Amino acid sequence: MIGRVCIVGAGTIGSLFAGHLAQVVDVCVLTRRREHAQALDEHGLRVTGRTELTARLDATADPSALPQFDLGIVCCKGTDLETVAASLEGRAAQATLMTVQNGLGAEDVVRRHGDWPLISAITFMSGTRHSDTEVEYILDAATWLGPYEETPLARVREVEALIRSSGLRAQAFEDLRPAQWSKLVFNATVNGVAALTGLPHDFHFGSEAEPTDLGRLVHALMEEGTAVAQAAGPGTADDPWEMNVHATGRGSGHYPSMLEDVNAERPTEVESINGALVREAERLGVEIPLQRSLYALVRAREASYS
Amino acid sequence: MIGRVCIVGAGTIGSLFAGHLAQVVDVCVLTRRREHAQALDEHGLRVTGRTELTARLDATADPSALPQFDLGIVCCKGTDLETVAASLEGRAAQATLMTVQNGLGAEDVVRRHGDWPLISAITFMSGTRHSDTEVEYILDAATWLGPYEETPLARVREVEALIRSSGLRAQAFEDLRPAQWSKLVFNATVNGVAALTGLPHDFHFGSEAEPTDLGRLVHALMEEGTAVAQAAGPGTADDPWEMNVHATGRGSGHYPSMLEDVNAERPTEVESINGALVREAERLGVEIPLQRSLYALVRAREASYS
């Protein structure tokens, strides 16, 4: 029985979880900045877009001030995960923690700081954060979750039911890894190409009529990534190229986070996404020259920040 | 005997030629913009940096107003060459024309518009254009030139001597093609990587200590390009990778023109540089997957312009 949820990190995804879950369960929020926690405490959190609601929340930037909770949803960016996981060490002994970071290996980072039961998750929902206390819910896609190590599937199903009861979409899997690989290959390619070219995820990514069309490169990058997923064991659940064609066919022109990051000269998630893919390929002896190039170019783009 | 030189296109390179050559020979300048010609006529052209001089010039934006000349140095950007060559059609019947565009194929474009004797050239000098009437001479490197088709080597040597007498560096070659290929492979790689990453041509391009260092990618790109040069026949004069290591070792941090172009959202020379390389590789059946990716990514970067 989940009585209280702690949302760890209230960026876009964390805010969407917090606002919705607060409608059905007690929610506390751990933020990085103290002003952010104060604003949430004072004004609550407003969700607009696909859902219209206001949530009352307990927020703090001090991990030692957190109440006990049953489920922690760790929503910080991959680049902050080590720090955030360390701040939870020795706390919330009864809790299950769920990671929703992009890329590979978030569960391992958290595991190094405690023996909580862990749930692996990836989310396809998206939104835009307008302020510390307002988030717009744009794409009402699902969060997928599955057991990590010995976590019972029943626990995963309980979390799935809770998320659904809050108005968000969720789907539990016995083995999430093929879906994680699909999303990793998709993300490494789409985020990397967008960050370098400045293009949102638009029709160019799916165009392969001419030999020089961008879709040819995107397709080749995704085939390399899929070969790594197969060598790693799980393979891919959905074909990343079909995910790409489907998403660009909708004409959303979504701005991948890595493009937003390089435009703002912020550190990107290139290490936990592209770097993770390249390192897995090396470990497994799979040649992925195009993905390696993409990785080197995005790292160089970060090195160019003034 | 060269009595008058026409500089066609007064960007940075054209201005450097015009300012220096006007010290030793009559110079007329054909500009694209009428205000530019008027400013040059009124104020002359000032050169600063490696050389300090002021030149009086006859300038016009109207090809039909050009006087007869003996040598035309075609200095416009590759993207303007077709238009510029067409504007010279039927004129300057006694002149030799010299092309200094980046990439491959400039001579062919000019040839389609007249049967002037042609000289192939590439230049390594660089500068910064501060206004329509002032250019700073920064890198006092040579212009290399060689005969195209049946142009006698003696004519090339005459132009070499004239350029040297003006204070610029020049070197004539019996066969310029290996040097053109060296510069093409160098330019395709350095310009493409700089345009995508935002890095000037700095130490990152020569670093290959770690497997993920940018220099590894730069090296692999240059090896692909060198294989095309070899398949095409001429091979490379200087090894592009050594040119790269030498240039970055000087620590100049030069901003390649393609990086300046994408930052200003201007059309780049990607077609006459990277496109030319990719098309030659296709024609010759050489596989260059990394250079193809670079080409597709720079084209996509152009497609992102608002």
Coordinates of C-alpha atoms in Angstrom, one line a residue:
Chain A
M1 CA 0.0 0.0 0.0
I2 CA 1.6 3.3 -1.2
G3 CA 0.7 6.0 1.3
R4 CA 3.3 8.7 0.3
V5 CA 5.3 9.3 -2.8
C6 CA 8.5 11.4 -2.9
I7 CA 9.3 13.0 -6.2
V8 CA 13.1 13.5 -6.4
G9 CA 13.8 16.3 -8.8
A10 CA 11.0 18.6 -10.0
G11 CA 12.0 19.3 -13.6
T12 CA 9.4 18.8 -16.3
I13 CA 8.9 15.0 -15.7
G14 CA 9.1 15.3 -11.9
S15 CA 6.5 18.1 -11.9
L16 CA 4.1 16.1 -14.1
F17 CA 4.4 13.1 -11.7
A18 CA 4.0 15.3 -8.7
G19 CA 1.0 17.3 -9.9
H20 CA -0.9 14.2 -10.9
L21 CA 0.0 11.9 -8.1
A22 CA -0.9 14.6 -5.5
Q23 CA -4.5 14.1 -6.6
V24 CA -4.5 10.5 -5.2
V25 CA -1.8 10.2 -2.6
D26 CA 0.4 12.3 -0.3
V27 CA 3.3 13.7 -2.3
C28 CA 6.5 15.3 -1.1
V29 CA 9.1 16.8 -3.4
L30 CA 12.9 17.1 -3.0
T31 CA 14.2 19.9 -5.1
R32 CA 17.8 21.0 -5.8
R33 CA 17.2 24.7 -5.2
R34 CA 15.7 26.1 -1.9
E35 CA 13.7 28.8 -3.7
H36 CA 12.1 26.2 -5.8
A37 CA 10.9 24.3 -2.7
Q38 CA 9.7 27.5 -1.1
A39 CA 7.7 28.4 -4.2
L40 CA 6.1 25.0 -4.3
D41 CA 5.2 25.1 -0.6
E42 CA 3.7 28.5 -0.9
H43 CA 1.9 28.4 -4.3
G44 CA 1.5 24.7 -5.0
L45 CA 2.0 23.3 -8.4
R46 CA -0.1 24.1 -11.4
V47 CA -0.5 21.7 -14.4
T48 CA -1.9 22.9 -17.7
G49 CA -2.2 21.4 -21.2
R50 CA -3.6 17.9 -21.4
T51 CA -4.6 18.1 -17.7
E52 CA -5.7 21.2 -15.8
L53 CA -5.1 20.9 -12.1
T54 CA -3.5 22.5 -9.0
A55 CA -1.7 20.4 -6.4
R56 CA -0.7 21.1 -2.8
L57 CA 2.7 19.7 -2.0
D58 CA 5.3 19.4 0.7
A59 CA 8.6 20.5 -0.8
T60 CA 12.1 20.8 0.6
A61 CA 15.6 21.1 -0.7
D62 CA 17.0 19.4 2.4
P63 CA 17.0 15.5 2.2
S64 CA 17.1 15.2 6.0
A65 CA 13.8 17.0 6.2
L66 CA 12.0 14.5 4.1
P67 CA 9.2 12.5 5.8
Q68 CA 9.1 8.7 5.4
F69 CA 7.8 7.6 2.0
D70 CA 6.9 4.3 0.3
L71 CA 7.8 5.1 -3.3
G72 CA 10.5 7.5 -4.5
I73 CA 10.4 8.5 -8.2
V74 CA 13.9 9.7 -9.1
C75 CA 13.3 12.3 -11.9
C76 CA 16.5 14.4 -11.9
K77 CA 18.6 14.6 -15.0
G78 CA 21.2 11.9 -15.5
T79 CA 23.9 14.4 -15.0
D80 CA 22.7 15.1 -11.4
L81 CA 21.9 11.5 -10.5
E82 CA 25.1 10.7 -8.6
T83 CA 24.7 13.7 -6.3
V84 CA 21.0 13.1 -5.8
A85 CA 21.5 9.4 -5.1
A86 CA 24.2 10.2 -2.6
S87 CA 21.8 12.6 -0.8
L88 CA 19.3 9.7 -0.3
E89 CA 21.9 7.3 1.2
G90 CA 20.8 6.0 4.6
R91 CA 17.3 7.4 4.1
A92 CA 13.8 6.0 3.3
A93 CA 14.8 2.5 4.3
Q94 CA 11.2 1.2 3.6
A95 CA 10.9 2.8 0.1
T96 CA 11.0 1.4 -3.4
L97 CA 12.9 3.7 -5.7
M98 CA 12.0 4.1 -9.4
T99 CA 14.5 5.7 -11.9
V100 CA 13.2 7.4 -15.1
Q101 CA 16.5 8.8 -16.4
N102 CA 17.4 8.5 -20.1
G103 CA 20.2 6.2 -21.2
L104 CA 21.6 3.2 -19.4
G105 CA 22.8 2.5 -15.9
A106 CA 20.7 4.8 -13.7
E107 CA 19.7 1.8 -11.5
D108 CA 23.4 1.0 -11.0
V109 CA 24.2 4.5 -9.8
V110 CA 21.3 4.4 -7.3
R111 CA 22.2 0.9 -6.2
R112 CA 25.7 2.1 -5.1
H113 CA 24.0 4.3 -2.5
G114 CA 21.5 1.9 -0.9
D115 CA 19.7 -1.5 -1.1
W116 CA 16.2 -0.2 -1.8
P117 CA 14.1 -2.3 -4.1
L118 CA 14.4 -0.6 -7.5
I119 CA 12.1 -0.3 -10.4
S120 CA 13.4 0.6 -13.9
A121 CA 11.3 3.0 -15.8
I122 CA 11.4 5.1 -19.0
T123 CA 8.8 7.7 -19.9
F124 CA 7.6 9.0 -23.2
M125 CA 5.5 11.8 -21.8
S126 CA 6.7 15.3 -22.3
G127 CA 5.9 18.8 -21.3
T128 CA 7.2 22.3 -20.9
R129 CA 8.2 23.8 -17.6
H130 CA 7.0 27.4 -17.5
S131 CA 8.1 28.3 -14.0
D132 CA 9.0 26.6 -10.7
T133 CA 5.3 26.2 -10.0
E134 CA 3.8 25.6 -13.5
V135 CA 4.3 22.8 -16.0
E136 CA 2.4 22.2 -19.3
Y137 CA 1.6 18.6 -20.0
I138 CA 2.1 18.2 -23.8
L139 CA 2.5 14.6 -24.9
D140 CA 0.3 12.3 -22.8
A141 CA 2.4 9.2 -23.6
A142 CA 3.0 6.3 -21.2
T143 CA 5.7 5.6 -18.6
W144 CA 6.9 2.0 -18.9
L145 CA 8.2 0.3 -15.9
G146 CA 9.7 -3.1 -14.9
P147 CA 11.4 -4.9 -12.1
Y148 CA 15.2 -4.3 -11.5
E149 CA 17.1 -7.3 -10.0
E150 CA 14.8 -9.0 -7.3
T151 CA 12.0 -6.5 -7.1
P152 CA 8.7 -8.4 -7.3
L153 CA 6.6 -7.8 -10.3
A154 CA 3.6 -7.3 -8.0
R155 CA 5.3 -4.2 -6.6
V156 CA 5.7 -2.9 -10.2
R157 CA 2.1 -3.5 -10.9
E158 CA 1.1 -1.6 -7.8
V159 CA 3.1 1.4 -9.0
E160 CA 1.5 1.1 -12.5
A161 CA -2.0 1.1 -10.9
L162 CA -1.1 4.1 -8.8
I163 CA 0.2 6.1 -11.7
R164 CA -2.8 5.2 -13.8
S165 CA -5.2 6.2 -11.0
S166 CA -3.6 9.7 -11.1
G167 CA -4.5 10.3 -14.7
L168 CA -1.2 9.5 -16.3
R169 CA -0.5 6.5 -18.6
A170 CA 1.7 3.6 -17.4
Q171 CA 2.4 0.1 -18.5
A172 CA 4.3 -2.6 -16.5
F173 CA 6.6 -5.1 -18.2
E174 CA 8.1 -8.3 -16.9
D175 CA 11.4 -7.3 -18.6
L176 CA 11.8 -3.6 -19.5
R177 CA 15.3 -4.0 -21.0
P178 CA 14.2 -4.4 -24.7
A179 CA 12.1 -1.2 -24.3
Q180 CA 15.1 0.6 -22.6
W181 CA 17.3 -0.4 -25.6
S182 CA 14.7 0.9 -28.1
K183 CA 14.6 4.2 -26.3
L184 CA 18.4 4.3 -25.9
V185 CA 19.0 3.8 -29.6
F186 CA 16.2 6.2 -30.5
N187 CA 17.5 8.9 -28.1
A188 CA 21.1 8.6 -28.9
T189 CA 20.4 9.1 -32.6
V190 CA 17.6 11.7 -32.5
N191 CA 19.2 13.8 -29.7
G192 CA 22.6 13.6 -31.2
V193 CA 21.6 14.6 -34.7
A194 CA 19.3 17.4 -33.4
A195 CA 22.0 18.8 -31.2
L196 CA 24.5 19.0 -34.1
T197 CA 22.1 20.2 -36.8
G198 CA 19.8 22.5 -34.8
L199 CA 16.8 20.7 -36.4
P200 CA 13.9 19.7 -34.1
H201 CA 12.7 16.2 -34.6
D202 CA 10.9 17.0 -37.9
F203 CA 10.3 15.4 -41.3
H204 CA 14.0 15.6 -42.2
F205 CA 14.7 12.7 -39.8
G206 CA 12.4 10.4 -41.7
S207 CA 13.2 11.4 -45.3
E208 CA 15.3 9.0 -47.2
A209 CA 14.1 9.4 -50.8
E210 CA 17.5 10.9 -51.9
P211 CA 20.9 9.4 -51.1
T212 CA 21.9 12.6 -49.3
D213 CA 18.7 12.9 -47.2
L214 CA 19.2 13.0 -43.5
G215 CA 16.9 10.0 -42.9
R216 CA 19.5 7.7 -44.6
L217 CA 22.0 8.7 -41.9
V218 CA 19.4 8.4 -39.1
H219 CA 18.5 5.0 -40.4
A220 CA 22.1 3.8 -40.5
L221 CA 22.7 5.2 -37.0
M222 CA 19.7 3.3 -35.7
E223 CA 20.8 0.1 -37.4
E224 CA 24.2 0.4 -35.6
G225 CA 22.5 0.9 -32.3
T226 CA 20.1 -2.0 -32.8
A227 CA 23.1 -4.3 -33.5
V228 CA 24.5 -3.3 -30.1
A229 CA 21.1 -4.1 -28.4
Q230 CA 21.1 -7.5 -30.0
A231 CA 24.7 -8.2 -29.0
A232 CA 23.8 -7.1 -25.5
G233 CA 21.0 -9.8 -25.3
P234 CA 17.7 -8.0 -24.9
G235 CA 17.5 -6.6 -28.4
T236 CA 14.9 -3.9 -29.0
A237 CA 11.2 -4.0 -28.2
D238 CA 10.1 -1.5 -30.9
D239 CA 12.2 -0.9 -33.9
P240 CA 13.8 2.6 -33.3
W241 CA 13.5 3.5 -37.0
E242 CA 9.8 2.8 -36.9
M243 CA 9.5 4.9 -33.7
N244 CA 11.3 7.7 -35.5
V245 CA 9.1 7.5 -38.7
H246 CA 6.0 7.4 -36.5
A247 CA 7.0 10.4 -34.4
T248 CA 8.1 12.5 -37.3
G249 CA 5.0 11.5 -39.3
R250 CA 2.9 13.1 -36.6
G251 CA 4.6 16.4 -37.5
S252 CA 5.2 17.4 -33.9
G253 CA 8.7 18.9 -34.5
H254 CA 9.6 18.1 -30.9
Y255 CA 12.8 19.9 -29.6
P256 CA 14.9 17.1 -28.1
S257 CA 16.4 18.0 -24.8
M258 CA 20.0 17.7 -26.1
L259 CA 19.2 20.4 -28.6
E260 CA 17.8 22.7 -25.9
D261 CA 20.9 21.9 -23.8
V262 CA 23.4 22.9 -26.5
N263 CA 21.5 26.0 -27.5
A264 CA 21.6 27.1 -23.8
E265 CA 25.2 25.9 -23.5
R266 CA 24.2 23.5 -20.7
P267 CA 25.9 20.1 -20.0
T268 CA 24.0 17.5 -22.1
E269 CA 23.1 13.9 -21.2
V270 CA 25.6 12.7 -24.0
E271 CA 27.5 10.5 -21.5
S272 CA 24.5 8.6 -20.2
I273 CA 23.0 8.2 -23.7
N274 CA 25.6 8.2 -26.5
G275 CA 28.5 7.4 -24.2
A276 CA 26.6 4.5 -22.7
L277 CA 25.8 3.1 -26.2
V278 CA 29.4 3.5 -27.4
R279 CA 30.8 1.9 -24.2
E280 CA 28.4 -1.1 -24.5
A281 CA 29.5 -1.5 -28.1
E282 CA 33.1 -1.5 -27.1
R283 CA 32.5 -4.1 -24.4
L284 CA 30.6 -6.3 -26.8
G285 CA 33.0 -5.8 -29.7
V286 CA 30.4 -4.3 -32.0
E287 CA 31.7 -1.8 -34.6
I288 CA 29.5 1.4 -34.7
P289 CA 31.6 4.1 -36.5
L290 CA 28.7 6.4 -37.2
Q291 CA 27.5 6.4 -33.6
R292 CA 31.0 6.9 -32.4
S293 CA 31.3 10.0 -34.7
L294 CA 28.0 11.4 -33.4
Y295 CA 29.3 10.9 -29.8
A296 CA 32.6 12.6 -30.5
L297 CA 30.9 15.5 -32.3
V298 CA 28.4 16.2 -29.5
R299 CA 31.2 16.1 -26.9
A300 CA 33.1 18.6 -29.1
R301 CA 30.1 20.8 -29.2
E302 CA 30.0 20.8 -25.4
A303 CA 33.8 21.7 -25.5
S304 CA 33.0 24.7 -27.6
Y305 CA 30.8 26.4 -24.9
S306 CA 32.2 29.8 -24.1
Chain B
M1 CA 53.0 41.2 -70.0
I2 CA 50.2 41.8 -67.5
G3 CA 49.1 45.5 -67.7
R4 CA 45.8 45.3 -65.9
V5 CA 44.3 42.8 -63.4
C6 CA 40.6 42.5 -62.7
I7 CA 39.6 41.2 -59.2
V8 CA 36.2 39.5 -59.5
G9 CA 34.6 39.5 -56.1
A10 CA 36.0 41.6 -53.3
G11 CA 35.5 39.5 -50.2
T12 CA 38.5 38.9 -47.9
I13 CA 40.6 37.1 -50.5
G14 CA 39.7 39.4 -53.4
S15 CA 40.4 42.4 -51.2
L16 CA 43.9 41.1 -50.2
F17 CA 44.7 40.5 -53.9
A18 CA 43.4 43.9 -55.0
G19 CA 45.1 45.9 -52.3
H20 CA 48.5 44.3 -52.9
L21 CA 48.4 44.0 -56.7
A22 CA 47.4 47.7 -57.0
Q23 CA 50.8 48.6 -55.8
V24 CA 52.4 47.1 -58.9
V25 CA 49.8 47.0 -61.7
D26 CA 46.5 48.6 -62.7
V27 CA 43.6 46.9 -60.8
C28 CA 39.9 47.0 -61.5
V29 CA 37.4 45.4 -59.2
L30 CA 34.1 43.8 -60.0
T31 CA 31.8 43.8 -57.0
R32 CA 28.3 42.3 -56.5
R33 CA 26.9 45.3 -54.7
R34 CA 26.9 48.8 -56.2
E35 CA 27.5 50.5 -52.8
H36 CA 30.6 48.4 -52.4
A37 CA 32.0 49.6 -55.8
Q38 CA 31.1 53.2 -54.9
A39 CA 32.9 53.0 -51.5
L40 CA 36.0 51.5 -53.1
D41 CA 36.0 54.2 -55.9
E42 CA 35.6 56.9 -53.3
H43 CA 37.8 55.8 -50.4
G44 CA 40.2 53.3 -52.0
L45 CA 41.0 50.1 -50.1
R46 CA 43.0 49.9 -46.9
V47 CA 45.0 46.8 -45.9
T48 CA 46.1 46.4 -42.3
G49 CA 47.8 43.6 -40.4
R50 CA 50.7 41.8 -42.0
T51 CA 50.9 44.7 -44.6
E52 CA 49.9 48.3 -44.1
L53 CA 48.9 50.0 -47.3
T54 CA 46.2 52.0 -49.1
A55 CA 45.2 51.3 -52.7
R56 CA 43.4 53.4 -55.3
L57 CA 41.2 51.2 -57.4
D58 CA 38.6 51.4 -60.2
A59 CA 35.6 49.5 -59.0
T60 CA 32.2 48.7 -60.6
A61 CA 29.3 46.4 -60.0
D62 CA 28.5 46.5 -63.8
P63 CA 30.4 43.8 -65.8
S64 CA 29.8 45.8 -69.0
A65 CA 31.6 48.8 -67.5
L66 CA 34.8 46.8 -67.0
P67 CA 37.9 47.9 -69.0
Q68 CA 39.9 45.3 -70.9
F69 CA 42.2 43.3 -68.6
D70 CA 44.9 40.7 -69.0
L71 CA 44.3 38.6 -65.9
G72 CA 41.1 38.0 -64.0
I73 CA 41.3 36.6 -60.5
V74 CA 38.0 35.1 -59.7
C75 CA 37.6 35.3 -55.9
C76 CA 33.9 35.1 -55.3
K77 CA 32.5 32.4 -53.1
G78 CA 31.8 29.1 -54.7
T79 CA 28.0 29.6 -54.1
D80 CA 28.2 32.7 -56.4
L81 CA 30.5 31.4 -59.1
E82 CA 27.9 30.3 -61.6
T83 CA 26.3 33.8 -61.6
V84 CA 29.7 35.6 -61.7
A85 CA 31.0 33.4 -64.5
A86 CA 27.9 34.0 -66.5
S87 CA 28.3 37.8 -66.1
L88 CA 31.8 37.5 -67.7
E89 CA 30.5 35.6 -70.7
G90 CA 31.6 37.3 -74.0
R91 CA 33.9 39.7 -72.2
A92 CA 37.7 40.0 -71.7
A93 CA 38.5 37.9 -74.7
Q94 CA 42.3 38.4 -74.3
A95 CA 42.3 37.6 -70.6
T96 CA 43.5 34.6 -68.6
L97 CA 41.2 33.8 -65.7
M98 CA 42.4 32.3 -62.4
T99 CA 40.0 30.6 -60.0
V100 CA 40.7 30.4 -56.3
Q101 CA 37.5 28.9 -55.0
N102 CA 37.5 26.1 -52.4
G103 CA 36.5 22.7 -53.4
L104 CA 36.5 21.1 -56.8
G105 CA 35.2 22.1 -60.2
A106 CA 35.5 25.9 -60.2
E107 CA 37.4 25.7 -63.5
D108 CA 34.6 23.7 -65.1
V109 CA 32.0 26.2 -64.1
V110 CA 34.0 29.1 -65.6
R111 CA 34.8 27.0 -68.8
R112 CA 31.1 26.6 -69.5
H113 CA 30.9 30.4 -70.0
G114 CA 34.0 31.1 -72.2
D115 CA 37.2 29.7 -73.7
W116 CA 39.6 31.9 -71.7
P117 CA 42.9 30.2 -70.8
L118 CA 42.4 29.1 -67.1
I119 CA 44.7 28.9 -64.2
S120 CA 43.8 26.7 -61.2
A121 CA 44.7 28.1 -57.8
I122 CA 44.1 27.6 -54.1
T123 CA 45.1 30.0 -51.5
F124 CA 46.1 29.5 -47.9
M125 CA 46.2 33.2 -46.9
S126 CA 43.5 34.5 -44.7
G127 CA 42.2 37.7 -43.3
T128 CA 39.3 39.5 -41.8
R129 CA 37.1 41.9 -43.7
H130 CA 36.3 44.9 -41.4
S131 CA 34.3 46.9 -43.9
D132 CA 33.8 47.4 -47.7
T133 CA 37.1 49.3 -47.8
E134 CA 39.2 47.7 -45.1
V135 CA 40.7 44.2 -44.8
E136 CA 43.1 42.8 -42.3
Y137 CA 45.8 40.5 -43.6
I138 CA 46.2 37.8 -40.9
L139 CA 47.9 34.7 -42.3
D140 CA 50.5 35.5 -44.9
A141 CA 50.5 32.0 -46.4
A142 CA 50.9 31.3 -50.1
T143 CA 48.6 31.0 -53.1
W144 CA 49.4 27.9 -55.2
L145 CA 48.7 28.0 -58.9
G146 CA 49.0 25.6 -61.8
P147 CA 47.9 25.3 -65.5
Y148 CA 44.4 24.1 -66.3
E149 CA 44.0 22.2 -69.6
E150 CA 46.3 23.7 -72.2
T151 CA 47.3 26.9 -70.4
P152 CA 51.1 27.2 -70.8
L153 CA 53.2 26.9 -67.6
A154 CA 55.0 30.1 -68.7
R155 CA 51.7 32.0 -68.2
V156 CA 51.4 30.5 -64.7
R157 CA 54.9 31.5 -63.9
E158 CA 54.2 35.1 -65.1
V159 CA 51.2 35.3 -62.7
E160 CA 53.3 33.8 -59.9
A161 CA 56.0 36.5 -60.4
L162 CA 53.4 39.3 -60.5
I163 CA 51.8 38.1 -57.2
R164 CA 55.2 37.9 -55.5
S165 CA 56.1 41.3 -56.7
S166 CA 53.1 42.7 -55.0
G167 CA 54.2 41.4 -51.6
L168 CA 52.0 38.3 -51.4
R169 CA 53.3 34.7 -51.5
A170 CA 52.8 32.5 -54.5
Q171 CA 54.1 29.2 -55.8
A172 CA 53.5 27.7 -59.3
F173 CA 53.2 24.0 -59.8
E174 CA 53.3 22.0 -63.0
D175 CA 50.3 20.0 -61.7
L176 CA 48.2 21.6 -59.0
R177 CA 45.8 18.7 -58.6
P178 CA 47.5 16.9 -55.7
A179 CA 47.6 20.1 -53.7
Q180 CA 43.9 20.8 -54.6
W181 CA 43.0 17.4 -53.2
S182 CA 45.0 18.0 -50.0
K183 CA 43.2 21.2 -49.5
L184 CA 39.8 19.6 -50.4
V185 CA 40.2 16.8 -47.9
F186 CA 41.5 19.2 -45.2
N187 CA 38.7 21.7 -45.9
A188 CA 35.9 19.2 -46.0
T189 CA 36.9 17.8 -42.7
V190 CA 37.9 20.9 -40.7
N191 CA 35.0 23.1 -42.0
G192 CA 32.4 20.3 -41.5
V193 CA 33.5 19.4 -38.0
A194 CA 33.8 23.1 -37.0
A195 CA 30.4 24.0 -38.5
L196 CA 28.7 21.2 -36.5
T197 CA 30.6 21.5 -33.2
G198 CA 31.1 25.3 -33.0
L199 CA 34.8 24.8 -32.3
P200 CA 37.3 26.9 -34.1
H201 CA 40.2 25.0 -35.6
D202 CA 41.9 24.5 -32.2
F203 CA 43.8 21.8 -30.3
H204 CA 40.7 19.5 -30.1
F205 CA 41.1 18.7 -33.9
G206 CA 44.6 17.3 -33.3
S207 CA 44.0 15.4 -30.0
E208 CA 43.8 11.7 -30.3
A209 CA 45.3 10.5 -27.0
E210 CA 41.9 9.1 -25.8
P211 CA 39.6 6.9 -28.0
T212 CA 36.9 9.5 -27.7
D213 CA 39.0 12.5 -28.6
L214 CA 37.9 14.5 -31.5
G215 CA 41.2 14.0 -33.3
R216 CA 40.4 10.4 -33.8
L217 CA 37.4 11.3 -35.8
V218 CA 39.2 14.0 -37.7
H219 CA 42.0 11.6 -38.6
A220 CA 39.5 8.9 -39.8
L221 CA 37.7 11.5 -41.9
M222 CA 40.9 12.6 -43.5
E223 CA 41.9 9.0 -44.2
E224 CA 38.6 8.5 -46.0
G225 CA 39.2 11.7 -48.1
T226 CA 42.8 10.7 -48.9
A227 CA 41.5 7.3 -50.2
V228 CA 39.2 9.2 -52.6
A229 CA 42.2 11.4 -53.8
Q230 CA 44.2 8.3 -54.5
A231 CA 41.3 6.6 -56.4
A232 CA 40.9 9.9 -58.4
G233 CA 44.5 9.6 -59.6
P234 CA 46.4 12.7 -58.3
G235 CA 46.5 11.6 -54.6
T236 CA 47.4 14.3 -52.1
A237 CA 50.5 16.6 -52.1
D238 CA 50.6 17.1 -48.4
D239 CA 49.0 14.7 -45.9
P240 CA 45.8 16.5 -44.7
W241 CA 46.3 15.1 -41.2
E242 CA 49.8 16.5 -41.0
M243 CA 48.5 19.9 -42.3
N244 CA 45.9 19.7 -39.5
V245 CA 48.3 18.8 -36.8
H246 CA 50.7 21.6 -37.9
A247 CA 47.9 24.2 -38.1
T248 CA 46.4 23.3 -34.7
G249 CA 49.9 23.1 -33.2
R250 CA 50.4 26.8 -34.0
G251 CA 47.4 27.5 -31.7
S252 CA 45.8 29.9 -34.1
G253 CA 42.2 28.8 -33.3
H254 CA 41.2 30.0 -36.8
Y255 CA 37.4 30.2 -37.4
P256 CA 36.7 28.2 -40.6
S257 CA 34.4 30.0 -43.0
M258 CA 31.8 27.3 -42.8
L259 CA 31.5 27.9 -39.0
E260 CA 31.1 31.6 -39.6
D261 CA 28.5 30.8 -42.2
V262 CA 26.3 28.6 -40.1
N263 CA 26.6 31.0 -37.1
A264 CA 25.2 33.7 -39.4
E265 CA 22.7 31.3 -41.0
R266 CA 24.3 31.9 -44.4
P267 CA 24.5 29.3 -47.2
T268 CA 27.7 27.4 -46.8
E269 CA 30.2 26.0 -49.4
V270 CA 29.2 22.5 -48.3
E271 CA 28.2 21.5 -51.9
S272 CA 31.5 22.5 -53.6
I273 CA 33.5 21.1 -50.7
N274 CA 31.9 18.1 -48.9
G275 CA 29.4 17.5 -51.7
A276 CA 32.2 17.4 -54.3
L277 CA 34.1 14.9 -52.2
V278 CA 31.1 12.7 -51.7
R279 CA 30.2 12.8 -55.4
E280 CA 33.8 11.9 -56.5
A281 CA 33.8 9.0 -54.0
E282 CA 30.5 7.7 -55.5
R283 CA 31.8 8.1 -59.0
L284 CA 34.9 6.1 -58.1
G285 CA 33.2 3.5 -55.9
V286 CA 35.1 4.5 -52.7
E287 CA 33.2 4.0 -49.4
I288 CA 33.4 7.0 -47.2
P289 CA 30.6 6.6 -44.5
L290 CA 32.0 9.2 -42.1
Q291 CA 32.4 11.9 -44.7
R292 CA 28.9 11.1 -46.0
S293 CA 27.6 11.6 -42.5
L294 CA 29.4 14.9 -42.1
Y295 CA 28.0 16.1 -45.4
A296 CA 24.4 15.1 -44.4
L297 CA 24.7 16.7 -41.1
V298 CA 26.0 20.1 -42.5
R299 CA 23.2 20.1 -45.0
A300 CA 20.7 19.4 -42.2
R301 CA 22.3 22.3 -40.3
E302 CA 21.6 24.6 -43.3
A303 CA 18.0 23.2 -43.4
S304 CA 17.5 24.3 -39.8
Y305 CA 18.0 28.0 -40.6
S306 CA 15.0 30.0 -39.5

